[in-house]
PDB file of C-alpha atoms in Angstrom:
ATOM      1  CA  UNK A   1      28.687 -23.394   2.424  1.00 73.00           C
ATOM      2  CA  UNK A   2      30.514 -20.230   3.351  1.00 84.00           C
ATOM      3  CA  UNK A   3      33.294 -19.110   0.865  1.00 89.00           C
ATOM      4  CA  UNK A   4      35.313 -16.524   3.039  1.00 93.00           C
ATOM      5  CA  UNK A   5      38.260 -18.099   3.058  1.00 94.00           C
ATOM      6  CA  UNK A   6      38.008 -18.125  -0.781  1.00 93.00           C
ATOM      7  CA  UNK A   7      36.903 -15.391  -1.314  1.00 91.00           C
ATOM      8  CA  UNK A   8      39.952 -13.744   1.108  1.00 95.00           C
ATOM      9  CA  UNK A   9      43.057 -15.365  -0.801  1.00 94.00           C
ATOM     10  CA  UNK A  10      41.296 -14.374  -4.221  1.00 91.00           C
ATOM     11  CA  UNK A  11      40.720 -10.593  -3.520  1.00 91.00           C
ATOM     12  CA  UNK A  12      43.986 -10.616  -1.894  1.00 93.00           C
ATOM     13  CA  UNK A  13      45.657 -11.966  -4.990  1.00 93.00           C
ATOM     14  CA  UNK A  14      43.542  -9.540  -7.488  1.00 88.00           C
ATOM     15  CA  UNK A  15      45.157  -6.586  -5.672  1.00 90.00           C
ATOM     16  CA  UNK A  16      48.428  -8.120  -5.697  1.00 94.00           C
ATOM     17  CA  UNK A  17      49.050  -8.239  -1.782  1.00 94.00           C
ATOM     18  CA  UNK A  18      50.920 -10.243   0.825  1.00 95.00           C
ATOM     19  CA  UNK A  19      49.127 -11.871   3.495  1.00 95.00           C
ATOM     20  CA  UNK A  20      50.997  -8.849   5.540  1.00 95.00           C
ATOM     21  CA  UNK A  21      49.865  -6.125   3.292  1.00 95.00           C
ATOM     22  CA  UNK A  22      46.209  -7.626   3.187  1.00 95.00           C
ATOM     23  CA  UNK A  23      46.148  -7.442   7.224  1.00 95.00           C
ATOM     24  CA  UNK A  24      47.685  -4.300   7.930  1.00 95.00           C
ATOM     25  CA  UNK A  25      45.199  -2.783   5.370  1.00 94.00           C
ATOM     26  CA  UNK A  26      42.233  -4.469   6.487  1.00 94.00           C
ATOM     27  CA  UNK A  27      43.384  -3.295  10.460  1.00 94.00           C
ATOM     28  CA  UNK A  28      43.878  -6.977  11.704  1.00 94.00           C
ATOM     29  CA  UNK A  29      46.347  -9.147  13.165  1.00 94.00           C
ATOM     30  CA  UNK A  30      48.641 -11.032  10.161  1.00 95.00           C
ATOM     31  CA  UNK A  31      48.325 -13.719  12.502  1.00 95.00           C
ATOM     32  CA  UNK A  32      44.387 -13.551  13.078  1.00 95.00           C
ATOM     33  CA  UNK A  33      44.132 -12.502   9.137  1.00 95.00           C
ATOM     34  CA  UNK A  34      45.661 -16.030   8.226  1.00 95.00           C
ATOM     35  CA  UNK A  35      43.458 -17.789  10.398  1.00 94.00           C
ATOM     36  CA  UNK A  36      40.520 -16.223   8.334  1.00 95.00           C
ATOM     37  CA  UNK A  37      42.253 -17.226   5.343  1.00 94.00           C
ATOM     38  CA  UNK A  38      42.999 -21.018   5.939  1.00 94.00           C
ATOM     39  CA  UNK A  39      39.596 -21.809   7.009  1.00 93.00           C
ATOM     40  CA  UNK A  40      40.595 -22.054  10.519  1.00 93.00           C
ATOM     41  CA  UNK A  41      38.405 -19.501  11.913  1.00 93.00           C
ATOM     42  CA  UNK A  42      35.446 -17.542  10.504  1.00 93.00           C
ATOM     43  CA  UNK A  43      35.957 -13.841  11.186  1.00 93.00           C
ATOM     44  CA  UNK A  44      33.650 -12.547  13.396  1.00 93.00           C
ATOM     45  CA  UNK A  45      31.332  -9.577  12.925  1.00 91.00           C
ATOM     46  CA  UNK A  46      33.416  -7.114  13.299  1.00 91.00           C
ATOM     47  CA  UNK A  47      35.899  -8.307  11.800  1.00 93.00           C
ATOM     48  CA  UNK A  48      33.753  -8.739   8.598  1.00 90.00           C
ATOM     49  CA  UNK A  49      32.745  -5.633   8.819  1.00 87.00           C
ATOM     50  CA  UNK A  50      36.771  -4.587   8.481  1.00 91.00           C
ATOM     51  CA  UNK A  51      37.260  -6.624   5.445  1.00 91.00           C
ATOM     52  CA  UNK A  52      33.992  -5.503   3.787  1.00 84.00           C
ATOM     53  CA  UNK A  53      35.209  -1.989   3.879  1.00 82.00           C
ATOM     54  CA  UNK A  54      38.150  -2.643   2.531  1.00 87.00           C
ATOM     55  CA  UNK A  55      37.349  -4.681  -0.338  1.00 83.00           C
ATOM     56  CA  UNK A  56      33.712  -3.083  -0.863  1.00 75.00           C
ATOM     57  CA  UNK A  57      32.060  -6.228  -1.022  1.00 78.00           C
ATOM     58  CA  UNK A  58      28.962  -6.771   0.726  1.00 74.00           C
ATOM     59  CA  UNK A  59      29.273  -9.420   3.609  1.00 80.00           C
ATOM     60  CA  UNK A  60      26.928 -10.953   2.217  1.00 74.00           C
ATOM     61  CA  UNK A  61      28.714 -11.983  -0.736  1.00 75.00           C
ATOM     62  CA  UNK A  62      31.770 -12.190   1.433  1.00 85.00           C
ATOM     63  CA  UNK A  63      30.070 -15.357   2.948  1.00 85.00           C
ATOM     64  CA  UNK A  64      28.014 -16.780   0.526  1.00 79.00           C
ATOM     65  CA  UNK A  65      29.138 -16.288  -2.983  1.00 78.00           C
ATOM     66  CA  UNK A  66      32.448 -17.570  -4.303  1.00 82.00           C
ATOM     67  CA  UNK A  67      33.653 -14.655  -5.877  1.00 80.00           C
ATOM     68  CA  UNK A  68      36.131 -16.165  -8.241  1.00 81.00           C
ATOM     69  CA  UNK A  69      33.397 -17.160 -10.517  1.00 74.00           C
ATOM     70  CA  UNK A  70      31.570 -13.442 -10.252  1.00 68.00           C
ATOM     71  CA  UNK A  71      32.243 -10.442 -12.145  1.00 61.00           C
ATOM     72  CA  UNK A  72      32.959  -7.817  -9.227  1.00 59.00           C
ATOM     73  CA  UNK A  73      33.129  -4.923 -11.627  1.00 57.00           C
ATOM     74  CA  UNK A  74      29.610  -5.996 -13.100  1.00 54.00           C
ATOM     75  CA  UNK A  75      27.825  -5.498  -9.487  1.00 57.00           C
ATOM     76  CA  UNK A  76      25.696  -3.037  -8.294  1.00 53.00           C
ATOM     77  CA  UNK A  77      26.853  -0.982  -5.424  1.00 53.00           C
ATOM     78  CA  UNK A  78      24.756   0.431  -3.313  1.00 48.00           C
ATOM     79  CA  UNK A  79      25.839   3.085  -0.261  1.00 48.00           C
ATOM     80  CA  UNK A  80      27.752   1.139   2.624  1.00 49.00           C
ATOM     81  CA  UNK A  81      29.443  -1.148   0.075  1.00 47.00           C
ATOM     82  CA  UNK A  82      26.235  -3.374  -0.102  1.00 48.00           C
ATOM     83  CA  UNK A  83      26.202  -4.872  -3.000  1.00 48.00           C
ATOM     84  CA  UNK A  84      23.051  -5.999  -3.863  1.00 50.00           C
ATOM     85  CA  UNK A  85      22.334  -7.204  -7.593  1.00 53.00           C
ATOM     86  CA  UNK A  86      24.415  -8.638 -10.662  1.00 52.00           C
ATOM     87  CA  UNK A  87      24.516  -6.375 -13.759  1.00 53.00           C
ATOM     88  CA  UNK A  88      24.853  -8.675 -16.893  1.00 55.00           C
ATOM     89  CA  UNK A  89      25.991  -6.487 -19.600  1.00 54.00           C
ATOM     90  CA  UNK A  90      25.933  -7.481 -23.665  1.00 58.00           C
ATOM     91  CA  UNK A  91      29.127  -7.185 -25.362  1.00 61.00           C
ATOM     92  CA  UNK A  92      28.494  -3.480 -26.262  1.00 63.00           C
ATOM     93  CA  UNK A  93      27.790  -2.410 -23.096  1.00 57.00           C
ATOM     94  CA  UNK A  94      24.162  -2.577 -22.882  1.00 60.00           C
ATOM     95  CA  UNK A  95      22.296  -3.377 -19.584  1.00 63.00           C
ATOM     96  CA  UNK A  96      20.296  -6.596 -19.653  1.00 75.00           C
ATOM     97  CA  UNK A  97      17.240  -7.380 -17.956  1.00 87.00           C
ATOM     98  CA  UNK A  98      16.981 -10.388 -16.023  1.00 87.00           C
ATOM     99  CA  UNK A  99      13.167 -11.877 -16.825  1.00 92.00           C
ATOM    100  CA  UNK A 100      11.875 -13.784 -13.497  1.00 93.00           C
ATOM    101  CA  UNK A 101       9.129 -16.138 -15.550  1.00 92.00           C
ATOM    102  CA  UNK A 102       5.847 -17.680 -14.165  1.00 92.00           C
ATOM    103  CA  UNK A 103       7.352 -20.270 -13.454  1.00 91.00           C
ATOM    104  CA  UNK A 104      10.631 -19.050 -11.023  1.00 93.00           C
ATOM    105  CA  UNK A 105       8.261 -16.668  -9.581  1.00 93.00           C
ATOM    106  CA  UNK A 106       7.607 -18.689  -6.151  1.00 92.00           C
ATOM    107  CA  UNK A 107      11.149 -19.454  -5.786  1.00 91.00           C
ATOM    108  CA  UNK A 108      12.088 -15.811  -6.228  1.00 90.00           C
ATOM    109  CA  UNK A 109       9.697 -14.336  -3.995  1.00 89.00           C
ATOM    110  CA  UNK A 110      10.561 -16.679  -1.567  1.00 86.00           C
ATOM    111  CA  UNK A 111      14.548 -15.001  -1.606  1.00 80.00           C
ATOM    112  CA  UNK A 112      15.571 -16.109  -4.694  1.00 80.00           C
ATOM    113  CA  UNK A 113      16.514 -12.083  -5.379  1.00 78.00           C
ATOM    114  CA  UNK A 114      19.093 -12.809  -2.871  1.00 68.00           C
ATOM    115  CA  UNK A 115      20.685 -15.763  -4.377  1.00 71.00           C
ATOM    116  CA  UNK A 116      23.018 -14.907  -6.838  1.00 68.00           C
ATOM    117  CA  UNK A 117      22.720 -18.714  -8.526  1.00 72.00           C
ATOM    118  CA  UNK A 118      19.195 -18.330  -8.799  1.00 80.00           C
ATOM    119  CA  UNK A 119      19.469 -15.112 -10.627  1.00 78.00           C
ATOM    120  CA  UNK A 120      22.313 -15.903 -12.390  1.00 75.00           C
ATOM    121  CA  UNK A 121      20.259 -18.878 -14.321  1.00 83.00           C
ATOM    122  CA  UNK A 122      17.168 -16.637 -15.419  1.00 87.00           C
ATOM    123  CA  UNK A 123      16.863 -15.233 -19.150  1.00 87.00           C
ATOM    124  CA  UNK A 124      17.811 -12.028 -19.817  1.00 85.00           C
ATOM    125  CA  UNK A 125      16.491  -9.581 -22.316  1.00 85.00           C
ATOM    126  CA  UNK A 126      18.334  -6.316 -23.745  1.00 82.00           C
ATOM    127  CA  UNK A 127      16.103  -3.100 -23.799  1.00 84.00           C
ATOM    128  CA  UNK A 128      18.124   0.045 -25.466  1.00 81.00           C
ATOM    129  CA  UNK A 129      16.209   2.633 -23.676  1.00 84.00           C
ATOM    130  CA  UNK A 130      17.061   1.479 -20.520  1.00 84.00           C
ATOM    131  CA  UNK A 131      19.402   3.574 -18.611  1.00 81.00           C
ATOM    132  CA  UNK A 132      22.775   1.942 -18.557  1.00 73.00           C
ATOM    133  CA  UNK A 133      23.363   2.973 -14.491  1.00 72.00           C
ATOM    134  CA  UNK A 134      19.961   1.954 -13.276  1.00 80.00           C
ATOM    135  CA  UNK A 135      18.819  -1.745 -12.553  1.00 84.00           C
ATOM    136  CA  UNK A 136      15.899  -3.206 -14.475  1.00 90.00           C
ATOM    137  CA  UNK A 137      13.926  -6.972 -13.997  1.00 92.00           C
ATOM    138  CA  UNK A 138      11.104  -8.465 -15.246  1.00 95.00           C
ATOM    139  CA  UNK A 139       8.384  -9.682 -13.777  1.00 96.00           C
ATOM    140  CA  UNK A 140       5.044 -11.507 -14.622  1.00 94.00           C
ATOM    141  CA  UNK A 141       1.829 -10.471 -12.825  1.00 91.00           C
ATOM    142  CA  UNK A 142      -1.289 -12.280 -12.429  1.00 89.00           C
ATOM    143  CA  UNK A 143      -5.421 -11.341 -12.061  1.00 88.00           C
ATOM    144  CA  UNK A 144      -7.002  -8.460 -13.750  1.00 89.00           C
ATOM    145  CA  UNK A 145      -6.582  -6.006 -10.341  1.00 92.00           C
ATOM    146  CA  UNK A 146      -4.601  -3.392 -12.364  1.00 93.00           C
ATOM    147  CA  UNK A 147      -5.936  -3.283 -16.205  1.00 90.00           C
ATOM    148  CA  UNK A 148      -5.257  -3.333 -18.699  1.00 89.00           C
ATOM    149  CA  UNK A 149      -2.227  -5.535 -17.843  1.00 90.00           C
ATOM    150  CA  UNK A 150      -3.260  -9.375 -17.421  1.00 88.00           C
ATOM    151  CA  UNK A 151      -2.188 -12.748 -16.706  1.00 88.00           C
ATOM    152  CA  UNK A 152       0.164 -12.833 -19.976  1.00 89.00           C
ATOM    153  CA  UNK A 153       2.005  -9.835 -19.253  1.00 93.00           C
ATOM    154  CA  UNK A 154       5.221  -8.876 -17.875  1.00 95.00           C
ATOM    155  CA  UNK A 155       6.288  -5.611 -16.420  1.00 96.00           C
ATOM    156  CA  UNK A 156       9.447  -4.118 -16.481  1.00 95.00           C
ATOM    157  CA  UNK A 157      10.930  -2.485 -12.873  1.00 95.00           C
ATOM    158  CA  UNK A 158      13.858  -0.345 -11.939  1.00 92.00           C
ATOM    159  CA  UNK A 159      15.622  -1.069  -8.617  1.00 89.00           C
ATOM    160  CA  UNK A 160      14.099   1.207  -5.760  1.00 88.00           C
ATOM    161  CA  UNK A 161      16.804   1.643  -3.012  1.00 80.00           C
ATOM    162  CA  UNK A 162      14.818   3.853  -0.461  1.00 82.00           C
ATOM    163  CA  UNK A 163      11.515   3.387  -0.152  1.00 86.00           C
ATOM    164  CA  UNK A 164      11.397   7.221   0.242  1.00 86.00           C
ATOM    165  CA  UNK A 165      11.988   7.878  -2.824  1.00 89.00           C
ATOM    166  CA  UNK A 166       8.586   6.376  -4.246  1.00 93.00           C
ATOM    167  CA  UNK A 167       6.157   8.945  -5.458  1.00 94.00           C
ATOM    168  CA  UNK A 168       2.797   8.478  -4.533  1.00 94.00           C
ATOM    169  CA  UNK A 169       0.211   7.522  -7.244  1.00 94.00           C
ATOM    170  CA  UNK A 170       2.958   5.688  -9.362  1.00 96.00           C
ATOM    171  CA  UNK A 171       2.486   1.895  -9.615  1.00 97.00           C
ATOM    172  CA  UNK A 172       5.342  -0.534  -8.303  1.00 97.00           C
ATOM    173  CA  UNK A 173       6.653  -4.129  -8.128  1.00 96.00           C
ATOM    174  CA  UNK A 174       6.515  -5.172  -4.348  1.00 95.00           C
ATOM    175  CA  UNK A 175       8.493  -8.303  -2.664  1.00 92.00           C
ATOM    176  CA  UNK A 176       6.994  -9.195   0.550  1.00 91.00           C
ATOM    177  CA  UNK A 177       8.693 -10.132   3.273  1.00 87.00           C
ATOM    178  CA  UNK A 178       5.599 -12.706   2.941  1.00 90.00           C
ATOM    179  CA  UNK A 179       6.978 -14.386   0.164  1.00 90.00           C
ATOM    180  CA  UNK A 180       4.723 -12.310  -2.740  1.00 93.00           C
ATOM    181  CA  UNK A 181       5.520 -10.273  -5.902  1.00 94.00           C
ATOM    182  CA  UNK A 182       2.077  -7.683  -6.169  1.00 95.00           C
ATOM    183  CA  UNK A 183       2.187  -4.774  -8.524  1.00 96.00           C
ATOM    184  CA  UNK A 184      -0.122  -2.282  -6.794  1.00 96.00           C
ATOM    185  CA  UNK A 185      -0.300   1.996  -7.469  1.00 96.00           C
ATOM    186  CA  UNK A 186       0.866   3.490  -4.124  1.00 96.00           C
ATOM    187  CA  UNK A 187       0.513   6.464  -1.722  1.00 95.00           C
ATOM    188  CA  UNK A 188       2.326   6.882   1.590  1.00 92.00           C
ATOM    189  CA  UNK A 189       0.038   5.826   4.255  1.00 86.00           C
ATOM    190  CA  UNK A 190       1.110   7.112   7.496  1.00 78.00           C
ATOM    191  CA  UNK A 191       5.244   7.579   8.342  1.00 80.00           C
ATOM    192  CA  UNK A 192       6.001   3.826   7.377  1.00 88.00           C
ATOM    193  CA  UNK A 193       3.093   2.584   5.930  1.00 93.00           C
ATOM    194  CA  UNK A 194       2.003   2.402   2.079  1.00 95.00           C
ATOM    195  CA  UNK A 195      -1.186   1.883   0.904  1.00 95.00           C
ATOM    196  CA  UNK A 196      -1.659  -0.510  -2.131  1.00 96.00           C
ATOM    197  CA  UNK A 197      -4.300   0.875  -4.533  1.00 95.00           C
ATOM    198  CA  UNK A 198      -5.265  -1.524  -7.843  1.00 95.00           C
ATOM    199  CA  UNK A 199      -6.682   0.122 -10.401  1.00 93.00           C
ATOM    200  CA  UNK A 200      -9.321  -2.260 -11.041  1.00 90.00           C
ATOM    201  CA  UNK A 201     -12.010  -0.753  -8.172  1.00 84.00           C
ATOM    202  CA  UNK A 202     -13.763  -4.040  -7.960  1.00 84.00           C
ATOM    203  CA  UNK A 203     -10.334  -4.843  -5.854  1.00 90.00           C
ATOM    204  CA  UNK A 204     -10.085  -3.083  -2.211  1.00 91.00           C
ATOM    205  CA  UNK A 205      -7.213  -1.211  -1.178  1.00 93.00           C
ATOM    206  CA  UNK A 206      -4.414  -2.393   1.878  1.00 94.00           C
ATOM    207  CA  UNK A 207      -1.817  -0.980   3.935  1.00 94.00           C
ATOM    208  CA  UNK A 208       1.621  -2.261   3.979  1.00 94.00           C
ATOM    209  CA  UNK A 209       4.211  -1.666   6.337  1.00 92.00           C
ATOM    210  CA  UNK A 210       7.723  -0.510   5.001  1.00 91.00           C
ATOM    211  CA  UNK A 211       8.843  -3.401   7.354  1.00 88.00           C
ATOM    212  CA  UNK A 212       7.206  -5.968   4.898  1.00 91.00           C
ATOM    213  CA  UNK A 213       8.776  -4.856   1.575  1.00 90.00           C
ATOM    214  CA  UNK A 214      12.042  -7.185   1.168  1.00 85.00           C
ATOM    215  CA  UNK A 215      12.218  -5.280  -2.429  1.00 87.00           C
ATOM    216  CA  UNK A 216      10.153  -2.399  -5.059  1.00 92.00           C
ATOM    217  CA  UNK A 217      10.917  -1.959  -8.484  1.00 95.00           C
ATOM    218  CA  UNK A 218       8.824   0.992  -9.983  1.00 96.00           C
ATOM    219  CA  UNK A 219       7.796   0.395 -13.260  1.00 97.00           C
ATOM    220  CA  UNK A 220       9.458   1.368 -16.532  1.00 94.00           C
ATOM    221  CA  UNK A 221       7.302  -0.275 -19.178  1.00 93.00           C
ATOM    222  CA  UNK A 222       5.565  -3.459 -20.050  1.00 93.00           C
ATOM    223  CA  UNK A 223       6.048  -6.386 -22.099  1.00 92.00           C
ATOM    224  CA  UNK A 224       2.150  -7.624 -23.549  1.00 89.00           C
ATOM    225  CA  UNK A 225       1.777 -11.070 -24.935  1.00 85.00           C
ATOM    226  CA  UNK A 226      -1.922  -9.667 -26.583  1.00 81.00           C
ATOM    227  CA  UNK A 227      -3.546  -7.019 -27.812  1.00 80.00           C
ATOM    228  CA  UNK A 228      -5.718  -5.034 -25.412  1.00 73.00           C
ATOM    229  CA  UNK A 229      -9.493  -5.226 -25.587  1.00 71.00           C
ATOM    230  CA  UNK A 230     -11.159  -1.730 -26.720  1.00 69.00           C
ATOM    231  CA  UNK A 231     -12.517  -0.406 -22.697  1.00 62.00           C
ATOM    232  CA  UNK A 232     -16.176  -1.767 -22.905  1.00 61.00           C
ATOM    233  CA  UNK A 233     -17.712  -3.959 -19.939  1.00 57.00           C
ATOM    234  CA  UNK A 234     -18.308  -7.311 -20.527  1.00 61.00           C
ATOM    235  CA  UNK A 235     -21.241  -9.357 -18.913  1.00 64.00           C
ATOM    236  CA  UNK A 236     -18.571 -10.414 -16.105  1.00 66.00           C
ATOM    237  CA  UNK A 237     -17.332  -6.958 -15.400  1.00 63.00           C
ATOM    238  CA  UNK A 238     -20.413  -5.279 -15.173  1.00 67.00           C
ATOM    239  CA  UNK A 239     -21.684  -7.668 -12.534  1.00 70.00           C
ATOM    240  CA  UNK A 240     -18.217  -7.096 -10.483  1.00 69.00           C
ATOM    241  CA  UNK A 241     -18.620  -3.076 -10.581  1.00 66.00           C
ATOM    242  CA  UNK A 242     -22.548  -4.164  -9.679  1.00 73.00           C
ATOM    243  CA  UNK A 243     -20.979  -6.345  -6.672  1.00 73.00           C
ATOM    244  CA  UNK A 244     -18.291  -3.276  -5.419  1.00 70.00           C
ATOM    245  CA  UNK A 245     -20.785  -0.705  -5.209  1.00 75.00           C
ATOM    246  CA  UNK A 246     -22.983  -2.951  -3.380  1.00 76.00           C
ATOM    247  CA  UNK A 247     -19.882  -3.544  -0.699  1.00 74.00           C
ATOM    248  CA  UNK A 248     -19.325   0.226  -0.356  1.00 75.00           C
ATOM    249  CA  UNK A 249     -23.283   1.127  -0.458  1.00 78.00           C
ATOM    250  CA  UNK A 250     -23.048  -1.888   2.775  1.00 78.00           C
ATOM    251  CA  UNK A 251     -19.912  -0.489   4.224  1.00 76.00           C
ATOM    252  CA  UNK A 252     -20.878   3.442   4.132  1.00 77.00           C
ATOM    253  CA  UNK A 253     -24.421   2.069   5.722  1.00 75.00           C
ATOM    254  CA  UNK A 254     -22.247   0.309   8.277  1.00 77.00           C
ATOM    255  CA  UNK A 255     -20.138   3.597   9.085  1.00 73.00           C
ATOM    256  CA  UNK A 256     -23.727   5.757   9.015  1.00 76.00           C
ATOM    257  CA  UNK A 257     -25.237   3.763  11.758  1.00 68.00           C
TER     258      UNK A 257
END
């Protein structure tokens, strides 16, 4: 269901305009504007373009999110008046921090972080040393590829907007374009390629292209549902650092010959 002709009349009656006024500002036809706004026509690109500009709302939204039932101030705005992610705030002001659980982790990496529904219905938690401009989630990993973290815990990550601005050797929350949540250490890999490193060394390292990553988060702290073990090898972990150097004693062979 699109909501543009909504989502027109409402943000023209929020800033108090006439149909007229709306049109003139927006650079279109009063004729052509009320068109958009009776459902009669849906404006075409460039004309959505227009009246994301002047409203600085996403398109996005524009289309697909009726924003009579959204808190506009409580968005985050990114450059280009792409709006991108809800900020739910407590009653003093605090950022929460939406927590995406095992259990809504398929439907988010398959583009429930674009859904504002979906994200709307997820808990939320409030962490006070959280910066209150930045964006925070929560999400659950699973394996042991990056220790001590493990199946029962939950890491915290901060909106990444450019993938430029990661830092190599830092660790990260990646969405795949693949539909996958990984949280892998990275290093720039070529001009738009990362390489995902876990610190477990039993676990081989990949490239991934920038192409690939529908979102990062870098991380900002952990949540643990258990203690961590004291760092001694167990039976199982011993044979797995037995079975890695036996792949790279095979692959240097391999390279050697």
């Amino acid at each position: 269901m699109l909501y543009i002709s909504n989502n027109l009349k409402w943000l023209r009656n929020k800033r108090n305009l006439t149909q007229s006024e709306a049109a003139n500002g927006i650079k279109l036809g009063v004729d052509q504007y009320k068109k958009y706004e009776y459902g009669k026509n849906v404006p075409p690109a460039e004309s959505l373009l227009m009246i994301s500009r002047f409203y600085h709302i996403s398109i996005d939204f524009l289309l697909t999110v009726d924003l009579s039932k959204v808190s506009v101030e409580n968005l985050l705005q990114l450059e280009g008046n792409r709006i991108l992610l809800p900020i739910v705030v407590n009653k003093d002001g605090e950022n929460l921090v939406e927590i995406v659980t095992h259990k809504a982790k398929a439907g988010y990496a398959a583009g429930g972080y674009a859904d504002y529904d979906f994200i709307s219905e997820l808990e939320h938690i409030s962490l006070p040393w959280l910066k209150k401009n930045e964006k925070y989630r929560t999400f659950p990993i699973e394996g042991d590829s990056m220790p001590p973290h493990s199946n029962k815990s939950y890491i915290i990550g901060k909106y990444i907007e450019k993938l430029g601005d990661v830092v190599d050797g830092k660790t990260y929350i990646i969405i795949t374009t693949n539909k996958e949540i990984v949280y892998k250490r990275l290093n720039k890999n070529g001009k738009n390629t990362f390489q995902l490193n876990s610190d477990n060394t039993f676990y081989t390292s990949y490239p991934m292209k920038f192409s690939e990553i529908a979102e990062i988060w870098e991380y900002a702290g952990s949540l643990e549902q258990e203690n961590f073990k004291p760092a001694t090898l167990d039976a199982n972990e011993l044979g797995q650092v037995i079975r890695k150097l036996q792949w790279d004693m095979a692959e240097l062979k391999s390279k050697l010959s």
